[in-house]
Each structure stands twice: as structure tokens, then as C-alpha cells.
């Protein structure tokens, strides 16, 4: 799997593994997706260099998330069905709520926010103490001068 240009890229073999299907089935569906002009190959395909365990570099054709989703909606497997149920629920939630929340990112952001609040409180308290010291010192100097 590769994350690049704000999308996920998978090879045909990886798409096949993801949906629990034979690679020939993935090939057939991708060919039909392009033939039906559901997607255009130049927009959803890229070739990436991959270094294999034998140390050789190979050029691997990969497909972005749009193509992966299209295959997931066409194939008949348990994993593809689970994907469609998840995708439909996510889309429905988005349409009803007007937004979608990535709960993991939300919780991480909330945790970071709480950490920042703690740091801010600490700095505020420290600055109050420092300001109090300066003020007390200034008053002490003033009292010495007037006596």
C-alpha cells in the first residue's frame, strides 16, 4: 500500500487480496470500469518502482482509491460485501449529518488539545507567580525609597 497525492494506491494483487478475489477477477473488473468510462485509466493509474526481496527494481502498476472503490462495488465476495456495507453507512452518515468524523483522529486531536490546555494552564500559573514576584519586589523597593 502506498499513500501519495492524498490517496491510497494498491496494485492489482493488493486489490485482489483486499476483496478476497482472484487477480483475474480484478483485471476483468478494472478493464470493464475503463471500457464503461466509469473512470479513466490515466486519472487513476500510476506506475511506481518497487524493490523486491531479490534486490531488483520492478515497475508496478497501481490504482488509486477511486479505482479500488469501483472494484469493491463490482465484485462478489464476503470482504467486498463488508466494504459496501461500511461505505454505504459512511456515505449515509455524511449525507445526514453533513460531515464525517474520523473518530481516531478526533480522539487524538482531543487528547492533544487537553495536553495543550494543561501546558497553557501551567504557563499562566507560572506567569502569575513571576508577575507577583515582580510586583512584590517593586512595592518593596518603593517602600524602601519612601522611608
mmCIF file of C-alpha atoms in Angstrom:
data_model
loop_
_atom_site.group_PDB
_atom_site.id
_atom_site.type_symbol
_atom_site.label_atom_id
_atom_site.label_comp_id
_atom_site.label_asym_id
_atom_site.label_seq_id
_atom_site.Cartn_x
_atom_site.Cartn_y
_atom_site.Cartn_z
ATOM 1 C CA UNK A 1 0.000 0.000 0.000
ATOM 2 C CA UNK A 2 1.215 3.460 -0.812
ATOM 3 C CA UNK A 3 -0.102 6.833 0.390
ATOM 4 C CA UNK A 4 0.632 9.573 -2.102
ATOM 5 C CA UNK A 5 -1.113 12.609 -3.583
ATOM 6 C CA UNK A 6 -3.820 12.421 -0.896
ATOM 7 C CA UNK A 7 -4.945 8.936 -1.949
ATOM 8 C CA UNK A 8 -4.189 5.271 -1.410
ATOM 9 C CA UNK A 9 -2.526 3.263 -4.168
ATOM 10 C CA UNK A 10 -2.763 -0.540 -4.485
ATOM 11 C CA UNK A 11 -1.531 -2.978 -7.097
ATOM 12 C CA UNK A 12 -3.947 -5.446 -8.712
ATOM 13 C CA UNK A 13 -2.592 -8.149 -6.410
ATOM 14 C CA UNK A 14 -3.267 -5.985 -3.345
ATOM 15 C CA UNK A 15 -6.795 -5.121 -4.541
ATOM 16 C CA UNK A 16 -7.414 -8.840 -5.059
ATOM 17 C CA UNK A 17 -6.185 -9.611 -1.527
ATOM 18 C CA UNK A 18 -8.267 -6.777 -0.085
ATOM 19 C CA UNK A 19 -11.508 -8.120 -1.544
ATOM 20 C CA UNK A 20 -10.611 -11.819 -1.357
ATOM 21 C CA UNK A 21 -10.815 -12.439 -5.100
ATOM 22 C CA UNK A 22 -8.583 -13.830 -7.839
ATOM 23 C CA UNK A 23 -6.339 -11.375 -9.665
ATOM 24 C CA UNK A 24 -8.037 -12.261 -12.970
ATOM 25 C CA UNK A 25 -11.346 -11.038 -11.493
ATOM 26 C CA UNK A 26 -9.742 -7.731 -10.508
ATOM 27 C CA UNK A 27 -8.271 -7.396 -14.010
ATOM 28 C CA UNK A 28 -11.661 -8.086 -15.615
ATOM 29 C CA UNK A 29 -13.461 -5.505 -13.461
ATOM 30 C CA UNK A 30 -10.794 -2.833 -13.998
ATOM 31 C CA UNK A 31 -10.966 -3.422 -17.752
ATOM 32 C CA UNK A 32 -14.772 -3.001 -17.641
ATOM 33 C CA UNK A 33 -14.546 0.095 -15.423
ATOM 34 C CA UNK A 34 -12.346 1.735 -18.063
ATOM 35 C CA UNK A 35 -14.376 0.384 -21.009
ATOM 36 C CA UNK A 36 -17.622 1.737 -19.471
ATOM 37 C CA UNK A 37 -15.835 5.058 -18.868
ATOM 38 C CA UNK A 38 -16.763 4.938 -15.195
ATOM 39 C CA UNK A 39 -13.150 6.012 -14.670
ATOM 40 C CA UNK A 40 -10.286 6.925 -16.979
ATOM 41 C CA UNK A 41 -7.100 4.928 -16.529
ATOM 42 C CA UNK A 42 -4.826 7.952 -16.928
ATOM 43 C CA UNK A 43 -6.535 9.563 -13.915
ATOM 44 C CA UNK A 44 -6.499 6.551 -11.572
ATOM 45 C CA UNK A 45 -3.385 4.553 -12.564
ATOM 46 C CA UNK A 46 0.257 5.193 -11.805
ATOM 47 C CA UNK A 47 3.429 3.204 -12.147
ATOM 48 C CA UNK A 48 5.673 3.018 -9.092
ATOM 49 C CA UNK A 49 9.098 1.455 -8.732
ATOM 50 C CA UNK A 50 9.247 -1.346 -6.191
ATOM 51 C CA UNK A 51 12.370 -3.061 -4.885
ATOM 52 C CA UNK A 52 11.654 -6.750 -4.372
ATOM 53 C CA UNK A 53 13.296 -9.074 -1.863
ATOM 54 C CA UNK A 54 15.736 -10.161 -4.596
ATOM 55 C CA UNK A 55 17.059 -6.572 -4.716
ATOM 56 C CA UNK A 56 15.730 -5.911 -8.205
ATOM 57 C CA UNK A 57 13.600 -2.911 -9.061
ATOM 58 C CA UNK A 58 10.245 -3.599 -10.679
ATOM 59 C CA UNK A 59 7.704 -1.203 -12.093
ATOM 60 C CA UNK A 60 4.281 -1.944 -10.594
ATOM 61 C CA UNK A 61 1.047 -0.520 -11.971
ATOM 62 C CA UNK A 62 -1.060 0.783 -9.100
ATOM 63 C CA UNK A 63 -4.616 2.052 -8.826
ATOM 64 C CA UNK A 64 -5.886 4.866 -6.632
ATOM 65 C CA UNK A 65 -8.775 4.857 -4.176
ATOM 66 C CA UNK A 66 -11.358 5.684 -6.863
ATOM 67 C CA UNK A 67 -10.484 2.502 -8.774
ATOM 68 C CA UNK A 68 -10.323 0.436 -5.571
ATOM 69 C CA UNK A 69 -13.816 1.612 -4.583
ATOM 70 C CA UNK A 70 -15.166 0.884 -8.065
ATOM 71 C CA UNK A 71 -13.821 -2.665 -7.946
ATOM 72 C CA UNK A 72 -15.259 -3.086 -4.435
ATOM 73 C CA UNK A 73 -18.720 -2.204 -5.719
ATOM 74 C CA UNK A 74 -18.496 -4.677 -8.606
ATOM 75 C CA UNK A 75 -17.083 -7.873 -7.103
ATOM 76 C CA UNK A 76 -18.933 -10.563 -5.212
ATOM 77 C CA UNK A 77 -17.050 -11.649 -2.095
ATOM 78 C CA UNK A 78 -17.545 -11.510 1.651
ATOM 79 C CA UNK A 79 -14.910 -8.778 2.005
ATOM 80 C CA UNK A 80 -16.451 -6.725 -0.806
ATOM 81 C CA UNK A 81 -19.876 -7.027 0.827
ATOM 82 C CA UNK A 82 -18.418 -5.848 4.148
ATOM 83 C CA UNK A 83 -16.768 -2.963 2.303
ATOM 84 C CA UNK A 84 -20.054 -1.955 0.633
ATOM 85 C CA UNK A 85 -21.908 -2.057 3.974
ATOM 86 C CA UNK A 86 -19.217 0.155 5.544
ATOM 87 C CA UNK A 87 -19.088 2.538 2.566
ATOM 88 C CA UNK A 88 -22.879 2.884 2.419
ATOM 89 C CA UNK A 89 -23.085 3.578 6.176
ATOM 90 C CA UNK A 90 -20.285 6.146 5.938
ATOM 91 C CA UNK A 91 -21.909 7.895 2.965
ATOM 92 C CA UNK A 92 -25.330 7.860 4.647
ATOM 93 C CA UNK A 93 -23.878 9.337 7.859
ATOM 94 C CA UNK A 94 -22.153 12.022 5.817
ATOM 95 C CA UNK A 95 -25.327 12.930 3.929
ATOM 96 C CA UNK A 96 -27.482 13.015 7.066
ATOM 97 C CA UNK A 97 -25.001 14.827 9.348
ATOM 98 C CA UNK A 98 -23.406 16.922 6.622
ATOM 99 C CA UNK A 99 -19.939 15.749 7.653
ATOM 100 C CA UNK A 100 -17.953 12.654 8.516
ATOM 101 C CA UNK A 101 -15.777 12.264 11.576
ATOM 102 C CA UNK A 102 -12.691 10.106 11.696
ATOM 103 C CA UNK A 103 -13.118 9.023 15.323
ATOM 104 C CA UNK A 104 -9.471 8.021 15.760
ATOM 105 C CA UNK A 105 -8.226 11.412 14.537
ATOM 106 C CA UNK A 106 -10.882 13.174 16.596
ATOM 107 C CA UNK A 107 -9.777 11.393 19.790
ATOM 108 C CA UNK A 108 -6.116 12.082 19.017
ATOM 109 C CA UNK A 109 -6.905 15.761 18.434
ATOM 110 C CA UNK A 110 -8.911 15.944 21.658
ATOM 111 C CA UNK A 111 -6.028 14.358 23.565
ATOM 112 C CA UNK A 112 -3.577 16.866 22.033
ATOM 113 C CA UNK A 113 -5.975 19.712 22.875
ATOM 114 C CA UNK A 114 -6.121 18.550 26.522
ATOM 115 C CA UNK A 115 -2.309 18.415 26.636
ATOM 116 C CA UNK A 116 -2.121 21.954 25.261
ATOM 117 C CA UNK A 117 -4.680 23.176 27.809
ATOM 118 C CA UNK A 118 -2.526 21.710 30.588
ATOM 119 C CA UNK A 119 0.569 23.459 29.232
ATOM 120 C CA UNK A 120 -1.310 26.759 28.911
ATOM 121 C CA UNK A 121 -2.611 26.486 32.489
ATOM 122 C CA UNK A 122 0.900 25.756 33.738
ATOM 123 C CA UNK A 123 2.338 28.742 31.854
ATOM 124 C CA UNK A 124 -0.446 31.036 33.071
ATOM 125 C CA UNK A 125 0.149 29.976 36.677
ATOM 126 C CA UNK A 126 3.905 30.402 36.294
ATOM 127 C CA UNK A 127 3.489 33.848 34.726
ATOM 128 C CA UNK A 128 1.131 34.909 37.563
ATOM 129 C CA UNK A 129 3.760 33.874 40.111
ATOM 130 C CA UNK A 130 6.522 35.689 38.225
ATOM 131 C CA UNK A 131 4.339 38.783 37.854
ATOM 132 C CA UNK A 132 3.516 38.623 41.558
ATOM 133 C CA UNK A 133 7.238 38.426 42.408
ATOM 134 C CA UNK A 134 7.994 41.428 40.195
ATOM 135 C CA UNK A 135 5.091 43.381 41.679
ATOM 136 C CA UNK A 136 6.089 42.490 45.274
ATOM 137 C CA UNK A 137 9.712 43.386 44.542
ATOM 138 C CA UNK A 138 8.643 46.682 43.014
ATOM 139 C CA UNK A 139 6.473 47.510 46.040
ATOM 140 C CA UNK A 140 9.309 46.606 48.404
ATOM 141 C CA UNK A 141 11.674 48.933 46.512
ATOM 142 C CA UNK A 142 9.080 51.701 46.602
ATOM 143 C CA UNK A 143 8.585 51.301 50.375
ATOM 144 C CA UNK A 144 12.357 51.474 50.919
ATOM 145 C CA UNK A 145 12.613 54.695 48.953
ATOM 146 C CA UNK A 146 9.771 56.416 50.860
ATOM 147 C CA UNK A 147 11.132 55.562 54.314
#
